[in-house]
Tab-separated table of C-alpha atoms in Angstrom:
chain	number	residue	atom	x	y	z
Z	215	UNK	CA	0.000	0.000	0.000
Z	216	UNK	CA	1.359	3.597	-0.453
Z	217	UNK	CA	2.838	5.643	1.821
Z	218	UNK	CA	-0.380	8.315	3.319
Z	219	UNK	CA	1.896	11.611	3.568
Z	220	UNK	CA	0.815	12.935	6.916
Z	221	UNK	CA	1.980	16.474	8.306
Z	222	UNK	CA	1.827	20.018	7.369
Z	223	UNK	CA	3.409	20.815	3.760
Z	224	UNK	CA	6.387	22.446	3.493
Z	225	UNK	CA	6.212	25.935	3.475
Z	226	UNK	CA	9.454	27.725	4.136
Z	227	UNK	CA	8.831	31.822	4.657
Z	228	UNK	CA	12.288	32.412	6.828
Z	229	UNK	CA	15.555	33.758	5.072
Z	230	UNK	CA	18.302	31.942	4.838
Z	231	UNK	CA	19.799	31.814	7.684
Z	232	UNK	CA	22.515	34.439	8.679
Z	233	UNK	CA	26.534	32.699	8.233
Z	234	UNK	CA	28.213	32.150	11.718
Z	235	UNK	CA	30.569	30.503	13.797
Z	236	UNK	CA	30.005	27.138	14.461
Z	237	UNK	CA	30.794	25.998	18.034
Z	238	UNK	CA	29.661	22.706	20.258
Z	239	UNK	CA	28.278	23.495	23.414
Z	240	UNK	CA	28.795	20.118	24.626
Z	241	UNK	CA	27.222	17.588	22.132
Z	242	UNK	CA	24.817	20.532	20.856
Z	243	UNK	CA	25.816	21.979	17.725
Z	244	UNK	CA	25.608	26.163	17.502
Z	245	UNK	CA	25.560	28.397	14.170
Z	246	UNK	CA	26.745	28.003	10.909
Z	247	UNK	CA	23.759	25.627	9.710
Z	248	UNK	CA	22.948	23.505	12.603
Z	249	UNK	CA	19.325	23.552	13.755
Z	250	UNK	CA	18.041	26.119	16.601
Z	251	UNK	CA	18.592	24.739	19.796
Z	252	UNK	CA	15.505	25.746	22.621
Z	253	UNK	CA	17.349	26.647	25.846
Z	254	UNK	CA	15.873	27.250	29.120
Z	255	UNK	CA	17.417	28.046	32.871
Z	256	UNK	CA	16.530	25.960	36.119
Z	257	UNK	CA	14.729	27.414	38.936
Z	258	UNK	CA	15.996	25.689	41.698
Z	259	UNK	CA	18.960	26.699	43.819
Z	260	UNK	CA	21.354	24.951	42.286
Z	261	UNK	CA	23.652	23.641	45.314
Z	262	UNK	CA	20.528	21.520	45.625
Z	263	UNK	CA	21.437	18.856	43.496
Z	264	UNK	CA	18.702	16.380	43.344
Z	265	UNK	CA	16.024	18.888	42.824
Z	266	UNK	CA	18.275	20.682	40.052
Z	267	UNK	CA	18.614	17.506	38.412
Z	268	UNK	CA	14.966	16.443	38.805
Z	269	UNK	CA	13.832	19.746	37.398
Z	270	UNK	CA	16.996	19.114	34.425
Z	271	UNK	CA	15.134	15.791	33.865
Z	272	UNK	CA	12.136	17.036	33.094
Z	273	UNK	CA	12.950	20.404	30.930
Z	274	UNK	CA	15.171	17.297	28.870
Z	275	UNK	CA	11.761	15.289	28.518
Z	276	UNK	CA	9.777	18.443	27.145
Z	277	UNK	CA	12.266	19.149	24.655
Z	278	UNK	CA	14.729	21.517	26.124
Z	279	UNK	CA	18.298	21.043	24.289
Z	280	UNK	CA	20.474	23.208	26.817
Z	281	UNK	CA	19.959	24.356	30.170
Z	282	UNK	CA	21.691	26.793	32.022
Z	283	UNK	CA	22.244	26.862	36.162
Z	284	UNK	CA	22.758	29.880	38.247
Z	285	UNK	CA	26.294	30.288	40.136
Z	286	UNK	CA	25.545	33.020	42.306
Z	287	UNK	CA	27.818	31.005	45.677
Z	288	UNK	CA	30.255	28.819	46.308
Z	289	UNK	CA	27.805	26.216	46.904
Z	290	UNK	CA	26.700	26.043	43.605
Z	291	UNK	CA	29.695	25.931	42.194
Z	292	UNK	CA	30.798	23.260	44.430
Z	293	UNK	CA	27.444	21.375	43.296
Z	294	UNK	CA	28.271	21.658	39.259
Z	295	UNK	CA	30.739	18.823	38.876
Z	296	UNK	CA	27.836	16.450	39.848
Z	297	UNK	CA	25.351	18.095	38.110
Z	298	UNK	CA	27.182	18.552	34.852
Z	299	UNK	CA	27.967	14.439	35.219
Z	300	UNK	CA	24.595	13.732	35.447
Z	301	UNK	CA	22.441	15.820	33.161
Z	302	UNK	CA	21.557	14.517	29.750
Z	303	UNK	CA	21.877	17.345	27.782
Z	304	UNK	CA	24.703	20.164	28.111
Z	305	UNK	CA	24.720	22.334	31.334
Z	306	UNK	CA	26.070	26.186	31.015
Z	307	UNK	CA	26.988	28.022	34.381
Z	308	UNK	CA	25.599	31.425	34.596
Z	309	UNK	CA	27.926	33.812	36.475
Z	310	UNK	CA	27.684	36.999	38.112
Z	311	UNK	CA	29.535	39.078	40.169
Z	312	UNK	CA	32.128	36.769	40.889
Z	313	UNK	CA	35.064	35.646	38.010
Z	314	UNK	CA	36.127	32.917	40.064
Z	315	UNK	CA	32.910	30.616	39.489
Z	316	UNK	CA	34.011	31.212	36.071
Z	317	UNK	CA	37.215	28.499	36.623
Z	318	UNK	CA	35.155	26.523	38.757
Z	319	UNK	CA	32.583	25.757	35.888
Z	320	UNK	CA	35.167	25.020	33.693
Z	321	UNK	CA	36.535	22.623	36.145
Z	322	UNK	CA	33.456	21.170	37.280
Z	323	UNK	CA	32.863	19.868	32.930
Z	324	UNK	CA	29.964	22.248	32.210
Z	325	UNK	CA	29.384	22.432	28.297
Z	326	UNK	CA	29.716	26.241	28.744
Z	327	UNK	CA	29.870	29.287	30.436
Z	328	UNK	CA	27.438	32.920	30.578
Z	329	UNK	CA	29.277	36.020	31.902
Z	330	UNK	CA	27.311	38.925	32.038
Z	331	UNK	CA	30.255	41.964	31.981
Z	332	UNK	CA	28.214	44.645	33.195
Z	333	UNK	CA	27.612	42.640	36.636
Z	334	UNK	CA	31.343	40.915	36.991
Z	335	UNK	CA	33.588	43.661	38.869
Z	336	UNK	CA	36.904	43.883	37.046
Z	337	UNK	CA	35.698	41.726	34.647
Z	338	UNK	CA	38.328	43.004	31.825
Z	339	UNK	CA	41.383	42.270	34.118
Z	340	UNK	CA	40.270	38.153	34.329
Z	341	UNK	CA	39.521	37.869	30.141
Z	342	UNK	CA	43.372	36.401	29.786
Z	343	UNK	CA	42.970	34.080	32.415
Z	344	UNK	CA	39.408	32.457	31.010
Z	345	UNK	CA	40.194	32.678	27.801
Z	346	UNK	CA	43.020	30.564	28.282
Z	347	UNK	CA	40.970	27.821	30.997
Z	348	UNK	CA	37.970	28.043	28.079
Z	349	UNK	CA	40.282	27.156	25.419
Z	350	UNK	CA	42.014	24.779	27.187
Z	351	UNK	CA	38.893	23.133	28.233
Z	352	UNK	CA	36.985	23.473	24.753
Z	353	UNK	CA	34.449	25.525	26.537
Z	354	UNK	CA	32.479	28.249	24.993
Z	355	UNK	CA	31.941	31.609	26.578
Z	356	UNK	CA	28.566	33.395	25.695
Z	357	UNK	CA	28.723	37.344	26.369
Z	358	UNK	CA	25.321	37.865	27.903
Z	359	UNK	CA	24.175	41.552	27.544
Z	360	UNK	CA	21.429	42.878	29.667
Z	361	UNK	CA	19.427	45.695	30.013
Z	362	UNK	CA	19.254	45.924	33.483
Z	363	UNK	CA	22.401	45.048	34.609
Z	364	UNK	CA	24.234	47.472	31.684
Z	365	UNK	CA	27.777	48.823	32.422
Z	366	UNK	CA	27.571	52.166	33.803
Z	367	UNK	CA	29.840	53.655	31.667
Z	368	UNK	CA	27.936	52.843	28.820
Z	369	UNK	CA	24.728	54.097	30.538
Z	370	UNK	CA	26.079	57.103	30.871
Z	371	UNK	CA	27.675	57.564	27.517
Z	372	UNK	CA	24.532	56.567	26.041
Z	373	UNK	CA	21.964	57.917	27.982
Z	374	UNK	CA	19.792	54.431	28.600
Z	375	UNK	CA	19.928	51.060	27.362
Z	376	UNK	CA	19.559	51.556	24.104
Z	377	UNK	CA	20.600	48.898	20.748
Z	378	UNK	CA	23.932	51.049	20.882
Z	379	UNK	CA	24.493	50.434	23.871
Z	380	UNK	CA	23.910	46.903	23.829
Z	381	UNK	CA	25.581	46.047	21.143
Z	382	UNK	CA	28.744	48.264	21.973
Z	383	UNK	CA	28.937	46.623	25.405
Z	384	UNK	CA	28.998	42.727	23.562
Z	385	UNK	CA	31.929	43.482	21.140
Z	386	UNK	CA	33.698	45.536	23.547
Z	387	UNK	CA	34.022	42.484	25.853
Z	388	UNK	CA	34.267	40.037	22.878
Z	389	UNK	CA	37.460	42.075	21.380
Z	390	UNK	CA	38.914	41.384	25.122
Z	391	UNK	CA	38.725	37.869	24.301
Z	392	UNK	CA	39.821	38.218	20.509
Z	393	UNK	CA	42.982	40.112	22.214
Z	394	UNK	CA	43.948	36.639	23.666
Z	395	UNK	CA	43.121	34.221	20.444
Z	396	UNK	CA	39.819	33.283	21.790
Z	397	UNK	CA	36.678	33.103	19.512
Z	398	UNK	CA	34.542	30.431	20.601
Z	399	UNK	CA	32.245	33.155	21.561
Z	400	UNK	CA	28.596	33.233	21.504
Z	401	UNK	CA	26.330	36.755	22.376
Z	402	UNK	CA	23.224	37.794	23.595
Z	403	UNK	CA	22.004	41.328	23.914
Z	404	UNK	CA	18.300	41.624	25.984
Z	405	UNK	CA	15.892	44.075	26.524
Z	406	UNK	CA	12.740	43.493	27.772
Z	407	UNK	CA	10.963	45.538	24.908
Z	408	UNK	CA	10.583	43.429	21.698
Z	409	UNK	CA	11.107	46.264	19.116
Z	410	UNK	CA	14.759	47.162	20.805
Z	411	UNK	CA	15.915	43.538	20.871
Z	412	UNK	CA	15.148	43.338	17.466
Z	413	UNK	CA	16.847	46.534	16.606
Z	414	UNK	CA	19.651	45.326	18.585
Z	415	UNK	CA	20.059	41.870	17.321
Z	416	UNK	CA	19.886	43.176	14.034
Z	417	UNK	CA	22.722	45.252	14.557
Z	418	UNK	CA	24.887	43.193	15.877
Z	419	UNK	CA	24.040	40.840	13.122
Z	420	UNK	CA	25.668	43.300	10.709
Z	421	UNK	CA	28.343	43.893	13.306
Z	422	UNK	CA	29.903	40.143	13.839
Z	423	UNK	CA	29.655	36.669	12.891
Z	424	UNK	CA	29.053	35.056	16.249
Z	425	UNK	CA	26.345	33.135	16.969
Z	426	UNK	CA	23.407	34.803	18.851
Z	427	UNK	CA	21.128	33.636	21.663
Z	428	UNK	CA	17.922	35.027	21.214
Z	429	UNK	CA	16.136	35.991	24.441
Z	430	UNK	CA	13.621	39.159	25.186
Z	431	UNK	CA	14.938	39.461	28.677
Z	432	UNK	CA	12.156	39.623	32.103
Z	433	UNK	CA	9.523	39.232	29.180
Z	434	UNK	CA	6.816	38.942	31.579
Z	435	UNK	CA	3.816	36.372	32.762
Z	436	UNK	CA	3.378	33.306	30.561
Z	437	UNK	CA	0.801	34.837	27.728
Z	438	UNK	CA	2.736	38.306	27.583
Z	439	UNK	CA	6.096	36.331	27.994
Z	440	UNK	CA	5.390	33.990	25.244
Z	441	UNK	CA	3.556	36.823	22.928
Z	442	UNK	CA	6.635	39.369	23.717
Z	443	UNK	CA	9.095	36.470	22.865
Z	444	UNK	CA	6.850	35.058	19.692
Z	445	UNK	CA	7.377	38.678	18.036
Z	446	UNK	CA	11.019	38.894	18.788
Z	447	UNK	CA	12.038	35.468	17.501
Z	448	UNK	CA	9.158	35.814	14.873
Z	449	UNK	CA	10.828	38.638	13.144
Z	450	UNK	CA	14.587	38.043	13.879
Z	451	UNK	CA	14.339	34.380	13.117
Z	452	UNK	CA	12.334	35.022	9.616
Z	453	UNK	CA	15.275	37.163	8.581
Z	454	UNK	CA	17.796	34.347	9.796
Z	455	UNK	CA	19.464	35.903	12.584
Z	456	UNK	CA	19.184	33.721	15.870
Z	457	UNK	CA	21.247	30.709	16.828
Z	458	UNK	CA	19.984	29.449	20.227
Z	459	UNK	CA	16.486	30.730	21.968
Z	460	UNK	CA	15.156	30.967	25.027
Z	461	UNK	CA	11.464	32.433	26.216
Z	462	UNK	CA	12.338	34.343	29.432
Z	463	UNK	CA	8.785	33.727	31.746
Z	464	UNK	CA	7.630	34.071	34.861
Z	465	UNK	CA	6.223	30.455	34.615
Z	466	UNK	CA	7.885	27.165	35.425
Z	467	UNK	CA	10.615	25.958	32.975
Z	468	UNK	CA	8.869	23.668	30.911
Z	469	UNK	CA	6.730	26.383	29.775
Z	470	UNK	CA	9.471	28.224	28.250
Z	471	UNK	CA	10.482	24.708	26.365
Z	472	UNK	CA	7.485	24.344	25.017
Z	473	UNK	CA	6.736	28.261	23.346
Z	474	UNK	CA	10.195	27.915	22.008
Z	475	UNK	CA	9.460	24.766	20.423
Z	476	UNK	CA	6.108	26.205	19.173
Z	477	UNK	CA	8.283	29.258	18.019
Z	478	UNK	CA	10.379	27.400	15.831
Z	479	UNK	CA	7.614	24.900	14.674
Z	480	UNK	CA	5.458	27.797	13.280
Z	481	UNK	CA	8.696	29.259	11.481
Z	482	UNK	CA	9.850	25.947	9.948
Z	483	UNK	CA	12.632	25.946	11.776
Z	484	UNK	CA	11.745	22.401	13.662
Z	485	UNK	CA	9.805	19.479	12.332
Z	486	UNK	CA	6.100	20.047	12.887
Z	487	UNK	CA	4.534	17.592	15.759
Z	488	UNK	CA	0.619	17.476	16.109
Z	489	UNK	CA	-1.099	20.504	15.505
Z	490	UNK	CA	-4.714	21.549	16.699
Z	491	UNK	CA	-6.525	24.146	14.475
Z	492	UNK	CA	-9.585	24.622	15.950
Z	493	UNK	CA	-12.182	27.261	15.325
Z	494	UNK	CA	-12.331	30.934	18.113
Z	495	UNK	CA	-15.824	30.115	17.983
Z	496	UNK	CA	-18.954	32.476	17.450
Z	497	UNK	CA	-22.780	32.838	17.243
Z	498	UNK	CA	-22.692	30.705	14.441
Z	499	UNK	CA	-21.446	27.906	16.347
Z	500	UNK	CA	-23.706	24.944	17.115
Z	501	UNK	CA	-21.218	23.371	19.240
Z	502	UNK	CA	-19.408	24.078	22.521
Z	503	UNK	CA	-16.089	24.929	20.033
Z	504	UNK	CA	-13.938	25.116	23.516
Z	505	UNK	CA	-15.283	22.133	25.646
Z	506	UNK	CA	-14.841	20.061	21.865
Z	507	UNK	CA	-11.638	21.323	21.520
Z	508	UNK	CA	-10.343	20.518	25.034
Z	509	UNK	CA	-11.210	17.207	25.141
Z	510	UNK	CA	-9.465	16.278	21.583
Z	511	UNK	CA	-6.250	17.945	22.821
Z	512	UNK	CA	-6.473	15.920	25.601
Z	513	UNK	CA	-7.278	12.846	23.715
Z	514	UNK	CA	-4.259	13.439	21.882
Z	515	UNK	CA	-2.045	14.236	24.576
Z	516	UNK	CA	1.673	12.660	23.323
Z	517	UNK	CA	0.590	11.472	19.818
Z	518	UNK	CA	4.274	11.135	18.152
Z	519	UNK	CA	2.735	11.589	14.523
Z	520	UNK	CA	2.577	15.015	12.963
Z	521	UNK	CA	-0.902	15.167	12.455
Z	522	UNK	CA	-2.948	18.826	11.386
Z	523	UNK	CA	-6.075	18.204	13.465
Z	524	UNK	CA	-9.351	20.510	12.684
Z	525	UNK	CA	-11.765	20.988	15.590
Z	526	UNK	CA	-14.318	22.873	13.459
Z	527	UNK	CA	-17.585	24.635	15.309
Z	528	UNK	CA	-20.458	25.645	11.962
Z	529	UNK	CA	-21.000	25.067	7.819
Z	530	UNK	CA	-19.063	28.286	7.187
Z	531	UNK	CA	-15.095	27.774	7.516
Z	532	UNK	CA	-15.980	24.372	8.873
Z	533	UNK	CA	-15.595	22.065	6.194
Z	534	UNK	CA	-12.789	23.663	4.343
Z	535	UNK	CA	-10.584	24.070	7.224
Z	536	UNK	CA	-11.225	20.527	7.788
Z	537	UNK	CA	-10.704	18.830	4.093
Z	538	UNK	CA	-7.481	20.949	4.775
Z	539	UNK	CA	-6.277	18.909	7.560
Z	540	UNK	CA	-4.993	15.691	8.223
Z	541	UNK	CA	-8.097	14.863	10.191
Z	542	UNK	CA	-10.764	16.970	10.964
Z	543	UNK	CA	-14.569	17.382	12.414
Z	544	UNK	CA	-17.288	20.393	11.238
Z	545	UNK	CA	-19.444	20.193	13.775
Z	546	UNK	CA	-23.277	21.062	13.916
Z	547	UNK	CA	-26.635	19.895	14.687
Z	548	UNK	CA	-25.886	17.335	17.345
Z	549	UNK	CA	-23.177	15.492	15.084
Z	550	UNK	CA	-20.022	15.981	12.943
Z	551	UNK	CA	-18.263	15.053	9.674
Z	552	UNK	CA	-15.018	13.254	10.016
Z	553	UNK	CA	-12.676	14.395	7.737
Z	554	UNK	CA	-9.615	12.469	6.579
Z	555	UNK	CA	-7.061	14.155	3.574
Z	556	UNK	CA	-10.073	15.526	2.317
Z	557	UNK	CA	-12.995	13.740	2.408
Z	558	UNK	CA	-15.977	12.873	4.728
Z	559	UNK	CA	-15.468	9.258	5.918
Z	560	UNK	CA	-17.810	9.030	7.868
Z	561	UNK	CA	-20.845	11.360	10.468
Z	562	UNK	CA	-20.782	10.610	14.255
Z	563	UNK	CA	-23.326	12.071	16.932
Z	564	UNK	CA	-21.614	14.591	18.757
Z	565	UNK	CA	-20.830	12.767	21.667
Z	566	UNK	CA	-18.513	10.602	19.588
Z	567	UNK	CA	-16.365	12.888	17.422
Z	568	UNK	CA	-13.259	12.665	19.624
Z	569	UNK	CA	-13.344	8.828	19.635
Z	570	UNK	CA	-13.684	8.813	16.139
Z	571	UNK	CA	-10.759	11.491	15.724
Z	572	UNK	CA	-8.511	8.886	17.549
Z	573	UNK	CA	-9.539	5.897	15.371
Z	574	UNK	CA	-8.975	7.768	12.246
Z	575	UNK	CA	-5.856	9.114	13.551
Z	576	UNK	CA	-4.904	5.891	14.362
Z	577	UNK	CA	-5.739	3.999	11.183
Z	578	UNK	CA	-3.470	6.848	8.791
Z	579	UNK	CA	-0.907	6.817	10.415
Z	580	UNK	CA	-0.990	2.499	10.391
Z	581	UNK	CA	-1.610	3.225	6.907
Z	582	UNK	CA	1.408	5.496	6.686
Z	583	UNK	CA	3.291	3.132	8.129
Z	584	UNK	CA	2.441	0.316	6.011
């Protein structure tokens, strides 16, 4: 029997992406033309090591490619060798204040390293020094530019925080490191306003060819975080500037893993899994559009095929949306249509159009796999 082609189409609307450095942050691949890594940070104190690694665990099962731990103590640091042993997937140390956690990550076998210069005192005097335990370790250093923690002399030279600023702050501290040989470098520059980390990551896009972490910094709650990040990425990503990402919320972890999945999904930039499309819902509907749609995302909860699936509410977008999907259901007077690539297979009362979604489902993608 032939393959059934299941999945969106392809549809590629991004640039090509912008020519980088390539470096390995552990086994992860970053820039040139490897594939956008989703990052995401640990909430847990990190001298903790169970519960870091528990919560490491489970950002690793939702998708999460790189995780970074904070180093703000010597117990931290002290806990990194174990945790860097342990985690699946490659562990940066994210330093403040203090350069010396620097050489302990590096000694404790973290994939990498975040320095933020405008919060390291004397920063400048310790670049020799890392850039020779970072190349001597085959770590990679990420300049991590913030808003809110800019150098002072740049604030003042510059008024606020603004792209300039940013952006002069990043390859100021990079040249430090080019001084000494060292260009396994990668740099972020954050704001927590979307249209001035796009202005800023486009200029330093024109300005280097290190890779970039994308990140809108203290982006908010999770819908404003995720919207905030979604335009960011959405237009910085399209034009093919943006290396790593990672949606900054005030949310647990796996939250963040799972818009920056969705991020790159809806660019192209990462195969498509299951997708919902499902109708806002109106007067027209003669369904209850949001109960309906609930209970089919919860039907297919984990489904590993990359299945379109149309929840569809009345007889105006219904249908079409529907002979557009994989699967699909219009919904109205007490029943639905099932839908599959196209046609109506069958009509169910309402009260069995999930179960029927699933055995549909079910029998493509055994089809597809015939």
């Amino acid at each position: 029997m032939m393959a059934v082609e299941l999945g969106m189409p392809d549809t590629p609307a991004t640039a090509r992406r912008r020519a980088t450095r390539r470096l390995m942050v552990g086994d992860v691949p970053v820039g040139g033309d490897a594939p956008v890594p989703v990052q995401s940070m640990t909430t847990t104190v990190t001298a903790d090591v169970g519960a870091t690694l528990q919560q490491i665990a489970e950002l690793t099962a939702a998708g999460c490619q790189i995780v970074r731990v904070a180093c703000p103590t010597q117990d931290d640091a002290d806990a990194l060798p174990a945790i860097a042993r342990q985690s699946r997937i490659p562990v940066i140390a994210d330093i403040h204040f203090q350069p010396r956690y620097v050489f302990a990550a590096i000694e404790a076998g973290c994939a990498g390293v975040r320095v933020n210069p405008g919060n390291i005192r004397r920063f400048d005097d310790k670049v020799r020094e890392i850039a020779r335990a970072a190349a001597d370790a085959h770590v990679p250093v990420r300049i991590g530019v913030n808003a809110g923690s800019l150098d002072k002399r740049l604030l003042a030279k510059h008024g606020k925080a603004t792209p300039e600023a940013l952006v002069e702050s990043a390859l100021w501290e990079c040249s430090l490191f080019e001084e000494h040989g060292f260009r396994d470098l990668k740099i972020s520059v954050k704001h927590h306003d979307p249209l001035t980390t796009i202005a800023a990551y486009r200029l330093l896009a024109r300005r280097c060819d290190y890779p970039l972490h994308l990140g809108v910094t203290e982006a908010g709650p999770a819908f404003q975080g995720t919207v905030k990040s979604a335009v960011a990425f959405g237009v910085l990503l399209a034009e093919g500037i943006g290396d790593t990402i990672r949606v900054s919320l005030s949310a647990p972890p796996v939250e963040e893993v799972k818009a920056g999945e969705q991020i790159l999904q809806a660019l192209g930039l990462r195969p498509r899994h299951l997708e919902i499309v499902s109708c806002p819902s109106c007067g027209r509907a003669q369904v209850d559009v949001y109960r309906l749609t609930d209970q089919v995302v919860a039907a297919f909860e984990g489904f590993p095929h990359p299945l379109r699936v149309a929840v569809m509410g009345c007889v105006v977008n219904g249908p079409g949306e529907a002979r557009e999907a994989d699967i699909g259901v219009a919904s109205g007077n007490g029943k639905g249509q099932i839908f599959v690539k196209g046609e109506v297979v069958r009509t169910v009362p309402e009260s069995g159009i999930v179960e029927a979604l699933v055995e549909e489902a079910l029998k493509l993608c055994e089809e597809d796999a015939s």
